[in-house]
Structure formats: structure tokens, C-alpha cells
PDB file of C-alpha atoms in Angstrom:
ATOM      1  CA  MET A   1     -19.092   1.665   3.395  1.00  0.00           C
ATOM      2  CA  GLU A   2     -17.604   1.678   7.088  1.00  0.00           C
ATOM      3  CA  HIS A   3     -16.874  -1.513   8.779  1.00  0.00           C
ATOM      4  CA  PHE A   4     -15.116  -2.906  11.814  1.00  0.00           C
ATOM      5  CA  ILE A   5     -13.361  -6.340  11.857  1.00  0.00           C
ATOM      6  CA  SER A   6     -11.191  -8.165  14.777  1.00  0.00           C
ATOM      7  CA  VAL A   7      -7.668  -9.099  14.065  1.00  0.00           C
ATOM      8  CA  ARG A   8      -5.240 -10.313  16.970  1.00  0.00           C
ATOM      9  CA  ASP A   9      -7.545  -8.526  19.332  1.00  0.00           C
ATOM     10  CA  LEU A  10      -7.450  -5.395  17.478  1.00  0.00           C
ATOM     11  CA  LYS A  11     -10.605  -3.768  16.313  1.00  0.00           C
ATOM     12  CA  ILE A  12      -9.689  -2.352  13.168  1.00  0.00           C
ATOM     13  CA  ARG A  13     -11.975   0.012  11.059  1.00  0.00           C
ATOM     14  CA  TYR A  14     -12.160  -0.192   7.125  1.00  0.00           C
ATOM     15  CA  LEU A  15     -13.760   1.054   4.415  1.00  0.00           C
ATOM     16  CA  GLU A  16     -15.226  -0.977   1.430  1.00  0.00           C
ATOM     17  CA  LYS A  17     -16.727   0.018  -1.809  1.00  0.00           C
ATOM     18  CA  GLY A  18     -17.369  -1.207  -5.472  1.00  0.00           C
ATOM     19  CA  ASP A  19     -17.328  -4.672  -7.024  1.00  0.00           C
ATOM     20  CA  GLY A  20     -14.445  -6.451  -8.821  1.00  0.00           C
ATOM     21  CA  LEU A  21     -11.069  -7.758  -7.850  1.00  0.00           C
ATOM     22  CA  PRO A  22      -9.993  -6.650  -4.252  1.00  0.00           C
ATOM     23  CA  PHE A  23      -8.011  -3.578  -3.942  1.00  0.00           C
ATOM     24  CA  LEU A  24      -6.091  -2.688  -0.883  1.00  0.00           C
ATOM     25  CA  LEU A  25      -5.193   0.955   0.098  1.00  0.00           C
ATOM     26  CA  LEU A  26      -2.645   1.185   3.064  1.00  0.00           C
ATOM     27  CA  HIS A  27      -2.205   4.794   4.421  1.00  0.00           C
ATOM     28  CA  GLY A  28       1.280   6.217   5.722  1.00  0.00           C
ATOM     29  CA  PHE A  29       2.369   6.881   9.190  1.00  0.00           C
ATOM     30  CA  ASN A  30      -0.065   9.031  11.131  1.00  0.00           C
ATOM     31  CA  PHE A  31      -2.589   8.963   8.236  1.00  0.00           C
ATOM     32  CA  SER A  32      -5.978   6.954   8.057  1.00  0.00           C
ATOM     33  CA  ALA A  33      -8.230   5.097   5.960  1.00  0.00           C
ATOM     34  CA  ASP A  34      -9.896   8.453   4.908  1.00  0.00           C
ATOM     35  CA  THR A  35      -6.812   9.832   3.186  1.00  0.00           C
ATOM     36  CA  TRP A  36      -7.640   7.775   0.113  1.00  0.00           C
ATOM     37  CA  VAL A  37     -11.093   8.909  -0.013  1.00  0.00           C
ATOM     38  CA  GLU A  38     -10.255  12.561   0.576  1.00  0.00           C
ATOM     39  CA  MET A  39      -7.586  12.523  -2.571  1.00  0.00           C
ATOM     40  CA  GLY A  40     -10.342  10.984  -4.652  1.00  0.00           C
ATOM     41  CA  LEU A  41      -8.486   7.386  -5.224  1.00  0.00           C
ATOM     42  CA  PHE A  42     -11.036   5.432  -3.209  1.00  0.00           C
ATOM     43  CA  ASP A  43     -13.994   6.348  -5.456  1.00  0.00           C
ATOM     44  CA  GLU A  44     -12.169   6.154  -8.499  1.00  0.00           C
ATOM     45  CA  LEU A  45     -10.905   2.787  -8.102  1.00  0.00           C
ATOM     46  CA  SER A  46     -14.211   1.617  -6.937  1.00  0.00           C
ATOM     47  CA  LYS A  47     -15.532   1.999 -10.459  1.00  0.00           C
ATOM     48  CA  ALA A  48     -13.636  -1.408 -11.475  1.00  0.00           C
ATOM     49  CA  TYR A  49     -12.837  -3.009  -8.098  1.00  0.00           C
ATOM     50  CA  THR A  50     -13.900  -3.918  -4.646  1.00  0.00           C
ATOM     51  CA  VAL A  51     -11.875  -1.449  -2.804  1.00  0.00           C
ATOM     52  CA  TYR A  52     -10.765  -1.740   0.742  1.00  0.00           C
ATOM     53  CA  SER A  53      -9.101   1.323   2.722  1.00  0.00           C
ATOM     54  CA  PHE A  54      -7.893   0.242   6.364  1.00  0.00           C
ATOM     55  CA  ASP A  55      -6.938   2.108   9.664  1.00  0.00           C
ATOM     56  CA  MET A  56      -3.389   0.299  10.041  1.00  0.00           C
ATOM     57  CA  PRO A  57      -1.888  -0.095  13.637  1.00  0.00           C
ATOM     58  CA  TYR A  58       0.302   3.133  12.922  1.00  0.00           C
ATOM     59  CA  GLY A  59      -2.488   5.367  11.855  1.00  0.00           C
ATOM     60  CA  SER A  60      -3.815   8.750  13.512  1.00  0.00           C
ATOM     61  CA  LYS A  61      -7.162   6.753  14.149  1.00  0.00           C
ATOM     62  CA  SER A  62      -5.871   3.479  15.070  1.00  0.00           C
ATOM     63  CA  LYS A  63      -2.288   3.348  16.938  1.00  0.00           C
ATOM     64  CA  SER A  64      -1.864   0.313  18.866  1.00  0.00           C
ATOM     65  CA  ASP A  65       0.965  -0.386  21.309  1.00  0.00           C
ATOM     66  CA  LYS A  66       0.475  -4.127  20.662  1.00  0.00           C
ATOM     67  CA  PHE A  67       3.273  -3.719  17.782  1.00  0.00           C
ATOM     68  CA  ASP A  68       6.833  -2.863  17.822  1.00  0.00           C
ATOM     69  CA  ALA A  69       6.866  -0.004  15.333  1.00  0.00           C
ATOM     70  CA  THR A  70      10.652  -1.033  14.287  1.00  0.00           C
ATOM     71  CA  ASP A  71       9.543  -4.714  13.331  1.00  0.00           C
ATOM     72  CA  ARG A  72       7.919  -3.910  10.054  1.00  0.00           C
ATOM     73  CA  ASP A  73       8.084  -7.612   9.213  1.00  0.00           C
ATOM     74  CA  GLU A  74       5.343  -7.949  11.831  1.00  0.00           C
ATOM     75  CA  TYR A  75       3.189  -5.433  10.175  1.00  0.00           C
ATOM     76  CA  ALA A  76       3.370  -7.344   7.050  1.00  0.00           C
ATOM     77  CA  VAL A  77       2.364 -10.693   8.840  1.00  0.00           C
ATOM     78  CA  PHE A  78      -0.535  -8.587  10.428  1.00  0.00           C
ATOM     79  CA  LEU A  79      -1.556  -7.663   6.762  1.00  0.00           C
ATOM     80  CA  LYS A  80      -1.582 -11.372   5.854  1.00  0.00           C
ATOM     81  CA  ASP A  81      -3.996 -12.161   8.797  1.00  0.00           C
ATOM     82  CA  LEU A  82      -6.198  -9.134   8.244  1.00  0.00           C
ATOM     83  CA  LEU A  83      -6.924 -10.525   4.462  1.00  0.00           C
ATOM     84  CA  LYS A  84      -7.278 -14.057   5.757  1.00  0.00           C
ATOM     85  CA  THR A  85     -10.021 -12.910   8.292  1.00  0.00           C
ATOM     86  CA  LEU A  86     -11.677 -10.917   5.231  1.00  0.00           C
ATOM     87  CA  GLU A  87     -11.201 -14.035   3.076  1.00  0.00           C
ATOM     88  CA  VAL A  88      -9.662 -11.812   0.497  1.00  0.00           C
ATOM     89  CA  GLN A  89      -7.065 -13.573  -1.913  1.00  0.00           C
ATOM     90  CA  GLU A  90      -4.643 -12.251  -4.491  1.00  0.00           C
ATOM     91  CA  PRO A  91      -5.374  -8.679  -3.895  1.00  0.00           C
ATOM     92  CA  LEU A  92      -3.896  -5.482  -5.677  1.00  0.00           C
ATOM     93  CA  LEU A  93      -2.036  -3.842  -2.942  1.00  0.00           C
ATOM     94  CA  LEU A  94      -1.168  -0.120  -2.827  1.00  0.00           C
ATOM     95  CA  GLY A  95       0.879   1.385   0.288  1.00  0.00           C
ATOM     96  CA  ALA A  96       2.408   4.670   1.192  1.00  0.00           C
ATOM     97  CA  SER A  97       5.564   5.400   2.919  1.00  0.00           C
ATOM     98  CA  ILE A  98       5.454   2.974   5.947  1.00  0.00           C
ATOM     99  CA  SER A  99       2.676   0.928   4.051  1.00  0.00           C
ATOM    100  CA  GLY A 100       4.890   0.804   0.949  1.00  0.00           C
ATOM    101  CA  ASP A 101       7.449  -0.876   2.950  1.00  0.00           C
ATOM    102  CA  VAL A 102       4.988  -3.059   4.622  1.00  0.00           C
ATOM    103  CA  VAL A 103       3.819  -3.921   0.944  1.00  0.00           C
ATOM    104  CA  LEU A 104       7.156  -4.717  -0.114  1.00  0.00           C
ATOM    105  CA  ARG A 105       7.931  -7.014   2.812  1.00  0.00           C
ATOM    106  CA  TYR A 106       4.709  -8.900   2.315  1.00  0.00           C
ATOM    107  CA  LEU A 107       5.370  -9.281  -1.374  1.00  0.00           C
ATOM    108  CA  SER A 108       8.911 -10.447  -0.779  1.00  0.00           C
ATOM    109  CA  ALA A 109       7.600 -13.016   1.961  1.00  0.00           C
ATOM    110  CA  GLY A 110       5.581 -14.664  -0.915  1.00  0.00           C
ATOM    111  CA  TYR A 111       2.284 -13.758   0.554  1.00  0.00           C
ATOM    112  CA  SER A 112      -0.808 -13.753  -1.938  1.00  0.00           C
ATOM    113  CA  ALA A 113      -1.040 -10.925  -4.183  1.00  0.00           C
ATOM    114  CA  LYS A 114      -1.768 -10.092  -7.876  1.00  0.00           C
ATOM    115  CA  LEU A 115       0.392  -7.078  -8.033  1.00  0.00           C
ATOM    116  CA  GLY A 116       1.971  -4.041  -5.742  1.00  0.00           C
ATOM    117  CA  ILE A 117       1.973  -0.279  -5.915  1.00  0.00           C
ATOM    118  CA  VAL A 118       4.142   1.874  -3.507  1.00  0.00           C
ATOM    119  CA  ALA A 119       4.542   5.592  -3.056  1.00  0.00           C
ATOM    120  CA  GLY A 120       7.503   6.821  -1.619  1.00  0.00           C
ATOM    121  CA  PRO A 121       8.278   3.452   0.297  1.00  0.00           C
ATOM    122  CA  ALA A 122      10.400   3.976   3.601  1.00  0.00           C
ATOM    123  CA  GLY A 123      13.429   1.473   3.915  1.00  0.00           C
ATOM    124  CA  VAL A 124      13.999   0.203   0.707  1.00  0.00           C
ATOM    125  CA  LYS A 125      17.819   0.161   1.260  1.00  0.00           C
ATOM    126  CA  GLY A 126      17.322  -2.137   3.930  1.00  0.00           C
ATOM    127  CA  LEU A 127      15.357  -4.344   1.947  1.00  0.00           C
ATOM    128  CA  ALA A 128      17.582  -4.877  -0.981  1.00  0.00           C
ATOM    129  CA  ASP A 129      18.548  -8.328  -0.650  1.00  0.00           C
ATOM    130  CA  ARG A 130      14.794  -9.543  -0.273  1.00  0.00           C
ATOM    131  CA  LEU A 131      13.361  -7.497  -3.026  1.00  0.00           C
ATOM    132  CA  GLY A 132      14.540 -10.031  -5.562  1.00  0.00           C
ATOM    133  CA  LYS A 133      11.804 -12.579  -4.223  1.00  0.00           C
ATOM    134  CA  ILE A 134       9.071 -10.302  -5.437  1.00  0.00           C
ATOM    135  CA  ALA A 135       7.262 -12.296  -8.211  1.00  0.00           C
ATOM    136  CA  VAL A 136       4.372  -9.874  -9.100  1.00  0.00           C
ATOM    137  CA  PRO A 137       4.312  -6.730 -11.165  1.00  0.00           C
ATOM    138  CA  LEU A 138       5.382  -3.717  -8.916  1.00  0.00           C
ATOM    139  CA  LEU A 139       4.975   0.132  -9.285  1.00  0.00           C
ATOM    140  CA  ALA A 140       7.167   2.472  -7.279  1.00  0.00           C
ATOM    141  CA  VAL A 141       6.456   6.116  -7.357  1.00  0.00           C
ATOM    142  CA  TRP A 142       8.300   8.771  -5.640  1.00  0.00           C
ATOM    143  CA  GLY A 143       8.126  12.611  -5.520  1.00  0.00           C
ATOM    144  CA  SER A 144      11.202  14.413  -6.794  1.00  0.00           C
ATOM    145  CA  LYS A 145      11.607  16.484  -3.600  1.00  0.00           C
ATOM    146  CA  ASP A 146      10.897  13.392  -1.250  1.00  0.00           C
ATOM    147  CA  THR A 147      13.291  14.069   1.731  1.00  0.00           C
ATOM    148  CA  LEU A 148      12.106  11.162   3.890  1.00  0.00           C
ATOM    149  CA  SER A 149      12.269   8.377   1.273  1.00  0.00           C
ATOM    150  CA  SER A 150      14.970   8.975  -1.400  1.00  0.00           C
ATOM    151  CA  PRO A 151      13.955   8.377  -4.931  1.00  0.00           C
ATOM    152  CA  ASP A 152      17.286   6.545  -5.406  1.00  0.00           C
ATOM    153  CA  GLY A 153      15.376   3.554  -4.285  1.00  0.00           C
ATOM    154  CA  GLY A 154      13.685   3.377  -7.632  1.00  0.00           C
ATOM    155  CA  GLN A 155      17.068   2.198  -8.871  1.00  0.00           C
ATOM    156  CA  ILE A 156      17.229  -0.649  -6.165  1.00  0.00           C
ATOM    157  CA  ILE A 157      13.737  -1.786  -7.064  1.00  0.00           C
ATOM    158  CA  GLU A 158      14.609  -1.629 -10.956  1.00  0.00           C
ATOM    159  CA  THR A 159      17.594  -3.699 -10.342  1.00  0.00           C
ATOM    160  CA  GLN A 160      16.026  -6.229  -8.045  1.00  0.00           C
ATOM    161  CA  VAL A 161      12.299  -6.457  -9.112  1.00  0.00           C
ATOM    162  CA  LYS A 162      12.192  -8.289 -12.499  1.00  0.00           C
ATOM    163  CA  ASN A 163       8.801  -6.961 -13.455  1.00  0.00           C
ATOM    164  CA  SER A 164       8.670  -3.512 -12.019  1.00  0.00           C
ATOM    165  CA  GLU A 165       8.184   0.226 -13.168  1.00  0.00           C
ATOM    166  CA  ILE A 166       9.628   3.300 -11.430  1.00  0.00           C
ATOM    167  CA  HIS A 167       7.878   6.746 -11.742  1.00  0.00           C
ATOM    168  CA  ILE A 168       9.178  10.070 -10.291  1.00  0.00           C
ATOM    169  CA  ILE A 169       6.471  13.249  -9.850  1.00  0.00           C
ATOM    170  CA  GLU A 170       8.389  16.308 -10.340  1.00  0.00           C
ATOM    171  CA  GLY A 171       7.961  18.868  -7.756  1.00  0.00           C
ATOM    172  CA  ALA A 172       5.949  16.551  -5.434  1.00  0.00           C
ATOM    173  CA  GLY A 173       7.431  15.732  -2.128  1.00  0.00           C
ATOM    174  CA  HIS A 174       7.153  12.519   0.181  1.00  0.00           C
ATOM    175  CA  ALA A 175       3.500  12.441   0.004  1.00  0.00           C
ATOM    176  CA  CYS A 176       3.431  12.673  -3.758  1.00  0.00           C
ATOM    177  CA  TYR A 177      -0.127  11.004  -4.205  1.00  0.00           C
ATOM    178  CA  LEU A 178      -1.462  14.253  -2.022  1.00  0.00           C
ATOM    179  CA  ASP A 179       0.899  16.765  -3.543  1.00  0.00           C
ATOM    180  CA  LYS A 180      -0.009  15.862  -7.307  1.00  0.00           C
ATOM    181  CA  PRO A 181      -3.131  13.425  -7.036  1.00  0.00           C
ATOM    182  CA  GLU A 182      -4.278  13.564 -10.709  1.00  0.00           C
ATOM    183  CA  GLU A 183      -0.866  12.712 -11.956  1.00  0.00           C
ATOM    184  CA  PHE A 184      -0.382  10.047  -9.302  1.00  0.00           C
ATOM    185  CA  LYS A 185      -4.120   8.486 -10.071  1.00  0.00           C
ATOM    186  CA  THR A 186      -2.824   8.477 -14.098  1.00  0.00           C
ATOM    187  CA  ILE A 187       0.386   6.628 -13.357  1.00  0.00           C
ATOM    188  CA  VAL A 188      -1.466   4.250 -11.233  1.00  0.00           C
ATOM    189  CA  ALA A 189      -4.238   3.760 -13.932  1.00  0.00           C
ATOM    190  CA  ASP A 190      -1.828   3.240 -16.539  1.00  0.00           C
ATOM    191  CA  PHE A 191      -0.043   0.650 -14.646  1.00  0.00           C
ATOM    192  CA  LEU A 192      -3.322  -1.323 -13.786  1.00  0.00           C
ATOM    193  CA  LYS A 193      -4.308  -1.238 -17.538  1.00  0.00           C
ATOM    194  CA  LYS A 194      -1.074  -3.306 -18.332  1.00  0.00           C
ATOM    195  CA  PHE A 195      -1.240  -5.874 -15.332  1.00  0.00           C
ATOM    196  CA  ALA A 196      -4.745  -5.910 -13.821  1.00  0.00           C
ATOM    197  CA  GLY A 197      -6.780  -5.988 -17.096  1.00  0.00           C
TER     198      GLY A 197
END
């Protein structure tokens, strides 16, 4: 289940489980690949997909000074290189917080993906003029009490991304998927039924 791969001279740890379409889980700042295992989503998705959970270069177990943390477009290119190294095409992508931002940048750049899911994505307002380039279905989820990434970003996504859905989880904070994991998993499952078969 645990593997390592070299991308741009960085040793990247990732978890893999299941069989089916590739599904990537990307953690928030200072979290790790294990976050998705601990909250149950990794195992749940592995029943229908080949699930990958990566330690990104801004994670608690994998921080790298090879990246300028303010240049998130570079993280999107890194994600593209990571997928190319693994020979993964048209993945389903789920990113939380900073990874939500990376997923939005990845999709708006037109890189290969089947759909995108973001939870409390950071920096939505700064991406407003690029979001219209996203051509795949997109689900955006916020906690109603998110003080780090305003749920108001949902209105921007809804306006700019043609095939998008917005969900607000009442009572949840920035890490809405950890505050209310079962509700989050249900929202994701319903979205996947519509767009991932």
C-alpha cells in the first residue's frame, strides 16, 4: 500500500489501494497522505477506484524547500509531472485547502483529468479570471464556519465553471471533511454517481 517515487529529484511517498479509474487525494497544508486514511475516505473510495494519496511538498511529512510556497502554479505543474511519472491519465482529483487551489490551477491549465473536487479551496478569488477554462465537472465543498477560505468563493465557481456544484456543510470549519466526514463522504459519493459512473 505504501510506495515511493522520484519526481524532480524529490522522493515522494504515496499510498495506493483498489482497482478501477485513478482517484487522487491531495491533502491540506501541514497534513499528509494519511489524513484521508484516518477519516475513512481512502478505504471507501478504494472499493470502486484505484486510489492514490500523496505526500505533497507542503505536507507535514514531506516539506520541500525546492518550491516557492507562494507559486502554486508550480505545484500544479508538479502534480502533472507526478501523474506523468506514474503513467496516470484522466484521474479524478480531490484536493483540500492549498491542494484545492492546486487542483483548480491544474484544471484551469487544461491538464488531464476526468473531474475535480475541492474542499475549502484557498485562493479562489485570485483565480476568478481563470476558472472559466475548467472544462470538467467540478464539486466545491465548504464548511459554513470556514474562516480561512470563505464559502463566498462558491459563488465565483458557480458563475465561472459551467458544470459545477457547490455544497456548504453547516457547522463545519475549514477542514469540513474532518469536522463532518460522513456528510462530506455522502456529498462526494452523490457527485461521483452523476459524473464518474
